[in-house]
mmCIF file of C-alpha atoms in Angstrom:
data_model
loop_
_atom_site.group_PDB
_atom_site.id
_atom_site.type_symbol
_atom_site.label_atom_id
_atom_site.label_comp_id
_atom_site.label_asym_id
_atom_site.label_seq_id
_atom_site.Cartn_x
_atom_site.Cartn_y
_atom_site.Cartn_z
ATOM 1 C CA MET A 1 -2.777 15.080 11.301
ATOM 2 C CA ALA A 2 -4.413 16.969 8.537
ATOM 3 C CA LEU A 3 -4.452 20.026 10.465
ATOM 4 C CA VAL A 4 -0.529 19.800 11.218
ATOM 5 C CA GLY A 5 -0.077 18.808 7.268
ATOM 6 C CA LEU A 6 -1.448 22.136 6.253
ATOM 7 C CA SER A 7 0.325 24.316 9.174
ATOM 8 C CA ASP A 8 2.906 27.034 8.057
ATOM 9 C CA SER A 9 5.481 25.095 9.915
ATOM 10 C CA ARG A 10 7.787 23.615 7.299
ATOM 11 C CA ILE A 11 9.296 20.827 9.693
ATOM 12 C CA LEU A 12 5.829 19.498 11.021
ATOM 13 C CA SER A 13 3.856 19.850 7.673
ATOM 14 C CA GLY A 14 7.191 18.185 5.921
ATOM 15 C CA SER A 15 7.000 15.283 8.510
ATOM 16 C CA VAL A 16 2.950 14.809 8.047
ATOM 17 C CA LYS A 17 3.477 14.641 4.093
ATOM 18 C CA PHE A 18 6.826 12.487 4.361
ATOM 19 C CA TYR A 19 4.717 9.575 6.667
ATOM 20 C CA ILE A 20 1.633 10.052 3.722
ATOM 21 C CA GLY A 21 4.110 9.684 1.166
ATOM 22 C CA ALA A 22 5.677 6.722 2.626
ATOM 23 C CA PHE A 23 2.583 4.984 3.525
ATOM 24 C CA ARG A 24 0.772 5.577 0.577
ATOM 25 C CA GLY A 25 3.790 5.122 -1.780
ATOM 26 C CA THR A 26 4.257 1.304 -0.397
ATOM 27 C CA PRO A 27 2.178 -1.595 -0.767
ATOM 28 C CA ALA A 28 0.071 -2.706 2.365
ATOM 29 C CA LEU A 29 1.664 -5.844 2.619
ATOM 30 C CA VAL A 30 5.161 -4.584 2.527
ATOM 31 C CA GLN A 31 4.427 -2.475 5.558
ATOM 32 C CA LEU A 32 2.838 -5.248 7.447
ATOM 33 C CA PHE A 33 5.781 -7.373 6.788
ATOM 34 C CA PHE A 34 8.123 -4.903 7.776
ATOM 35 C CA ILE A 35 6.570 -4.232 11.330
ATOM 36 C CA TYR A 36 5.676 -7.857 12.046
ATOM 37 C CA TYR A 37 9.169 -9.373 10.774
ATOM 38 C CA GLY A 38 11.609 -6.497 10.802
ATOM 39 C CA PHE A 39 11.196 -4.610 14.064
ATOM 40 C CA GLY A 40 12.018 -8.087 15.562
ATOM 41 C CA GLN A 41 15.235 -8.056 14.321
ATOM 42 C CA PHE A 42 16.582 -5.694 16.682
ATOM 43 C CA SER A 43 17.657 -6.560 20.364
ATOM 44 C CA PHE A 44 17.000 -3.310 21.698
ATOM 45 C CA ILE A 45 13.231 -3.364 20.562
ATOM 46 C CA ARG A 46 12.874 -7.014 21.287
ATOM 47 C CA HIS A 47 14.222 -5.970 25.060
ATOM 48 C CA SER A 48 11.941 -2.962 25.090
ATOM 49 C CA MET A 49 8.116 -2.451 26.143
ATOM 50 C CA LEU A 50 7.102 -1.875 22.856
ATOM 51 C CA TRP A 51 8.018 -5.764 22.013
ATOM 52 C CA PRO A 52 5.017 -7.157 24.048
ATOM 53 C CA VAL A 53 2.835 -5.228 21.373
ATOM 54 C CA LEU A 54 5.090 -5.867 18.194
ATOM 55 C CA ARG A 55 5.392 -9.675 18.907
ATOM 56 C CA ASP A 56 2.094 -9.942 18.657
ATOM 57 C CA PRO A 57 0.440 -10.778 14.781
ATOM 58 C CA PHE A 58 -2.882 -9.227 15.545
ATOM 59 C CA MET A 59 -1.640 -5.976 17.156
ATOM 60 C CA CYS A 60 0.826 -5.325 14.212
ATOM 61 C CA ALA A 61 -1.624 -6.269 11.439
ATOM 62 C CA VAL A 62 -3.903 -3.288 13.186
ATOM 63 C CA LEU A 63 -0.747 -0.870 13.473
ATOM 64 C CA ALA A 64 -0.037 -1.570 9.679
ATOM 65 C CA LEU A 65 -3.526 -0.996 8.499
ATOM 66 C CA GLY A 66 -3.934 1.628 10.898
ATOM 67 C CA MET A 67 -1.233 3.641 9.875
ATOM 68 C CA ASN A 68 -1.956 2.764 6.165
ATOM 69 C CA SER A 69 -5.231 4.110 6.352
ATOM 70 C CA GLY A 70 -4.303 6.784 8.188
ATOM 71 C CA ALA A 71 -1.906 8.346 5.436
ATOM 72 C CA TYR A 72 -4.831 8.091 2.685
ATOM 73 C CA THR A 73 -7.233 9.460 5.598
ATOM 74 C CA ALA A 74 -5.008 12.617 6.123
ATOM 75 C CA ARG A 75 -4.419 13.027 2.459
ATOM 76 C CA ILE A 76 -7.901 13.042 1.913
ATOM 77 C CA LEU A 77 -8.709 15.559 4.774
ATOM 78 C CA MET A 78 -5.954 17.892 3.640
ATOM 79 C CA GLY A 79 -7.873 18.292 0.501
ATOM 80 C CA ALA A 80 -11.175 18.783 1.492
ATOM 81 C CA LEU A 81 -10.123 21.487 3.785
ATOM 82 C CA SER A 82 -8.426 23.174 0.943
ATOM 83 C CA ALA A 83 -11.340 22.458 -1.095
ATOM 84 C CA VAL A 84 -13.329 24.511 1.303
ATOM 85 C CA PRO A 85 -15.283 27.575 -0.628
ATOM 86 C CA LYS A 86 -12.929 31.029 0.250
ATOM 87 C CA GLY A 87 -16.020 33.074 -0.284
ATOM 88 C CA ILE A 88 -17.927 30.872 3.219
ATOM 89 C CA VAL A 89 -14.494 31.410 5.168
ATOM 90 C CA GLU A 90 -14.525 35.619 4.065
ATOM 91 C CA ALA A 91 -18.201 35.876 5.136
ATOM 92 C CA ALA A 92 -17.554 34.394 8.367
ATOM 93 C CA GLN A 93 -14.989 36.296 8.871
ATOM 94 C CA ALA A 94 -16.661 39.630 8.023
ATOM 95 C CA LEU A 95 -19.349 38.237 10.804
ATOM 96 C CA GLY A 96 -16.375 38.727 13.313
ATOM 97 C CA LEU A 97 -15.391 35.106 14.014
ATOM 98 C CA SER A 98 -12.149 33.482 15.104
ATOM 99 C CA ASN A 99 -9.937 31.609 13.126
ATOM 100 C CA THR A 100 -11.101 28.713 15.996
ATOM 101 C CA SER A 101 -14.419 29.160 15.421
ATOM 102 C CA ILE A 102 -14.699 29.249 11.660
ATOM 103 C CA LEU A 103 -12.238 26.150 11.719
ATOM 104 C CA VAL A 104 -14.755 24.507 14.505
ATOM 105 C CA LYS A 105 -17.683 25.755 13.040
ATOM 106 C CA ILE A 106 -17.505 26.288 9.358
ATOM 107 C CA LYS A 107 -14.842 24.551 7.664
ATOM 108 C CA ALA A 108 -14.150 21.172 9.496
ATOM 109 C CA PRO A 109 -18.643 20.348 8.631
ATOM 110 C CA ILE A 110 -17.676 21.317 5.247
ATOM 111 C CA ALA A 111 -14.651 19.673 4.801
ATOM 112 C CA ILE A 112 -15.972 16.391 6.652
ATOM 113 C CA ARG A 113 -19.017 16.767 3.932
ATOM 114 C CA ILE A 114 -16.474 16.738 1.015
ATOM 115 C CA SER A 115 -14.443 14.278 2.500
ATOM 116 C CA ILE A 116 -16.958 11.585 2.590
ATOM 117 C CA PRO A 117 -17.221 10.176 -0.937
ATOM 118 C CA ALA A 118 -13.401 9.532 -0.795
ATOM 119 C CA TYR A 119 -13.551 8.681 3.010
ATOM 120 C CA ALA A 120 -16.002 5.643 2.101
ATOM 121 C CA ASN A 121 -13.744 4.201 -0.962
ATOM 122 C CA GLU A 122 -10.985 4.381 1.771
ATOM 123 C CA THR A 123 -12.661 2.465 4.211
ATOM 124 C CA ILE A 124 -14.224 -0.135 1.665
ATOM 125 C CA LEU A 125 -10.585 -0.435 0.648
ATOM 126 C CA ASN A 126 -9.048 -0.968 4.312
ATOM 127 C CA LEU A 127 -11.983 -3.710 4.934
ATOM 128 C CA LYS A 128 -10.617 -5.761 1.925
ATOM 129 C CA ALA A 129 -7.152 -5.375 2.924
ATOM 130 C CA THR A 130 -7.741 -7.352 6.341
ATOM 131 C CA SER A 131 -7.157 -9.967 4.555
ATOM 132 C CA LEU A 132 -3.417 -9.602 4.358
ATOM 133 C CA ALA A 133 -3.627 -10.454 7.952
ATOM 134 C CA SER A 134 -3.717 -13.979 7.108
ATOM 135 C CA THR A 135 -0.060 -13.638 6.043
ATOM 136 C CA VAL A 136 0.908 -13.388 9.664
ATOM 137 C CA THR A 137 -1.170 -16.086 11.236
ATOM 138 C CA ILE A 138 -4.483 -14.412 12.188
ATOM 139 C CA MET A 139 -7.486 -16.424 11.360
ATOM 140 C CA GLU A 140 -9.886 -13.348 9.989
ATOM 141 C CA LEU A 141 -12.069 -14.348 6.919
ATOM 142 C CA THR A 142 -9.829 -15.058 4.210
ATOM 143 C CA GLY A 143 -7.514 -17.279 6.898
ATOM 144 C CA THR A 144 -10.430 -19.165 8.038
ATOM 145 C CA SER A 145 -11.298 -19.754 4.275
ATOM 146 C CA LYS A 146 -7.755 -21.004 3.718
ATOM 147 C CA LEU A 147 -8.040 -23.279 6.575
ATOM 148 C CA LEU A 148 -11.569 -24.487 5.895
ATOM 149 C CA VAL A 149 -10.732 -25.498 2.590
ATOM 150 C CA SER A 150 -7.565 -27.450 3.436
ATOM 151 C CA GLU A 151 -9.734 -29.559 5.408
ATOM 152 C CA THR A 152 -13.109 -30.269 3.320
ATOM 153 C CA TYR A 153 -11.381 -29.600 -0.250
ATOM 154 C CA ALA A 154 -14.001 -27.457 -1.630
ATOM 155 C CA PRO A 155 -12.417 -24.443 -2.624
ATOM 156 C CA TYR A 156 -15.101 -22.747 -4.781
ATOM 157 C CA GLU A 157 -17.902 -23.018 -2.139
ATOM 158 C CA ILE A 158 -15.586 -21.674 0.323
ATOM 159 C CA PHE A 159 -14.335 -19.110 -1.130
ATOM 160 C CA VAL A 160 -17.401 -17.364 -3.148
ATOM 161 C CA GLY A 161 -19.130 -17.930 0.284
ATOM 162 C CA ALA A 162 -16.189 -15.570 1.560
ATOM 163 C CA GLY A 163 -16.674 -13.319 -0.893
ATOM 164 C CA LEU A 164 -20.242 -12.878 -0.663
ATOM 165 C CA VAL A 165 -19.590 -12.079 3.162
ATOM 166 C CA TYR A 166 -16.987 -9.196 1.784
ATOM 167 C CA LEU A 167 -19.671 -8.214 -0.679
ATOM 168 C CA ALA A 168 -22.484 -7.623 2.054
ATOM 169 C CA MET A 169 -19.952 -5.914 4.560
ATOM 170 C CA THR A 170 -19.111 -3.671 1.498
ATOM 171 C CA TYR A 171 -22.694 -3.362 0.641
ATOM 172 C CA ILE A 172 -24.180 -2.015 4.197
ATOM 173 C CA LEU A 173 -20.892 0.269 4.176
ATOM 174 C CA ALA A 174 -21.651 1.952 0.962
ATOM 175 C CA HIS A 175 -25.232 2.585 1.957
ATOM 176 C CA PHE A 176 -24.389 3.722 5.549
ATOM 177 C CA PHE A 177 -21.772 6.504 3.826
ATOM 178 C CA LYS A 178 -24.406 7.329 1.424
ATOM 179 C CA TYR A 179 -26.714 8.163 3.893
ATOM 180 C CA LEU A 180 -23.981 9.991 6.149
ATOM 181 C CA GLU A 181 -23.800 12.029 2.908
ATOM 182 C CA SER A 182 -26.749 12.862 2.528
ATOM 183 C CA PHE A 183 -27.677 14.142 6.160
ATOM 184 C CA VAL A 184 -24.105 15.952 6.660
ATOM 185 C CA GLY A 185 -24.852 17.553 3.246
ATOM 186 C CA ARG A 186 -28.350 18.745 4.858
ATOM 187 C CA LYS A 187 -26.549 20.135 7.823
ATOM 188 C CA THR A 188 -23.876 21.881 5.701
ATOM 189 C CA GLY A 189 -26.340 23.347 3.892
ATOM 190 C CA LYS A 190 -27.946 25.218 6.317
ATOM 191 C CA LEU A 191 -24.774 25.895 7.334
ATOM 192 C CA GLU A 192 -23.441 28.135 4.158
ATOM 193 C CA THR A 193 -27.109 29.547 3.391
ATOM 194 C CA SER A 194 -26.684 30.839 7.251
ATOM 195 C CA VAL A 195 -23.703 32.386 6.311
ATOM 196 C CA ARG A 196 -24.021 33.545 2.802
ATOM 197 C CA PRO A 197 -26.981 35.577 3.535
ATOM 198 C CA LYS A 198 -25.872 37.684 6.209
ATOM 199 C CA ARG A 199 -22.759 38.692 4.333
ATOM 200 C CA LYS A 200 -25.068 39.684 1.137
ATOM 201 C CA ASN A 201 -27.393 41.558 3.859
ATOM 202 C CA SER A 202 -24.215 43.343 5.221
ATOM 203 C CA ALA A 203 -22.904 44.458 1.690
ATOM 204 C CA THR A 204 -26.654 45.419 0.356
ATOM 205 C CA ALA A 205 -26.928 47.423 3.830
ATOM 206 C CA LEU A 206 -23.688 49.048 3.171
ATOM 207 C CA LYS A 207 -24.362 49.905 -0.529
ATOM 208 C CA ALA A 208 -27.452 51.755 0.575
ATOM 209 C CA LYS A 209 -26.033 53.716 3.672
ATOM 210 C CA ASP A 210 -22.870 54.391 0.751
ATOM 211 C CA SER A 211 -25.795 55.776 -1.495
ATOM 212 C CA GLY A 212 -27.738 57.498 1.155
ATOM 213 C CA GLU A 213 -24.552 59.585 2.036
ATOM 214 C CA THR A 214 -24.292 60.250 -1.463
ATOM 215 C CA GLN A 215 -27.742 61.661 -2.219
ATOM 216 C CA ALA A 216 -27.382 64.038 0.672
ATOM 217 C CA ALA A 217 -24.077 65.025 0.003
ATOM 218 C CA SER A 218 -25.873 66.011 -3.185
ATOM 219 C CA HIS A 219 -28.425 67.774 -1.561
#
């Protein structure tokens, strides 16, 4: 989707940017309610093959949160691809690599490394947004906590416990992405150094060749 958003086609890139703008500009809760309650208002949807999916609260929550996260992720990747240093791309072109090879072997790995911190934040935010699923009768962590509170009348203990579970999950995710960023950084660092010296050596050799030809002409 990020590649389509950066394409030269105004229709394709405009469609992706509209999708990104729509889902980034509206609350995730509104999106969830629209999918779960809104689609059921149309009779042609209730009689279509989509209805078994759209009447299931779990699938509606997955669809809403997935599309919301997809919009943010696409924007993150678009920014990361645009941030790849042009000098590295030019060096790869000077080495004779095709556009596909440059994208797969150079731009994509570097863009992934650039996008990891922002994507880590998006993943953590999406994890916490799963608590919205309790509003459509899904008994996830927050929904289960509410049910336990209604049965035990111990809100502080239960919600503190739920908060600690969320904190533990976000802590694990944060450290995982920190390790992933370090690992990918080492790999892409080797990639960048493998491209840049070749370009430098080629330029040095060309300069030496020109210098030799100049000296020969002077003699």
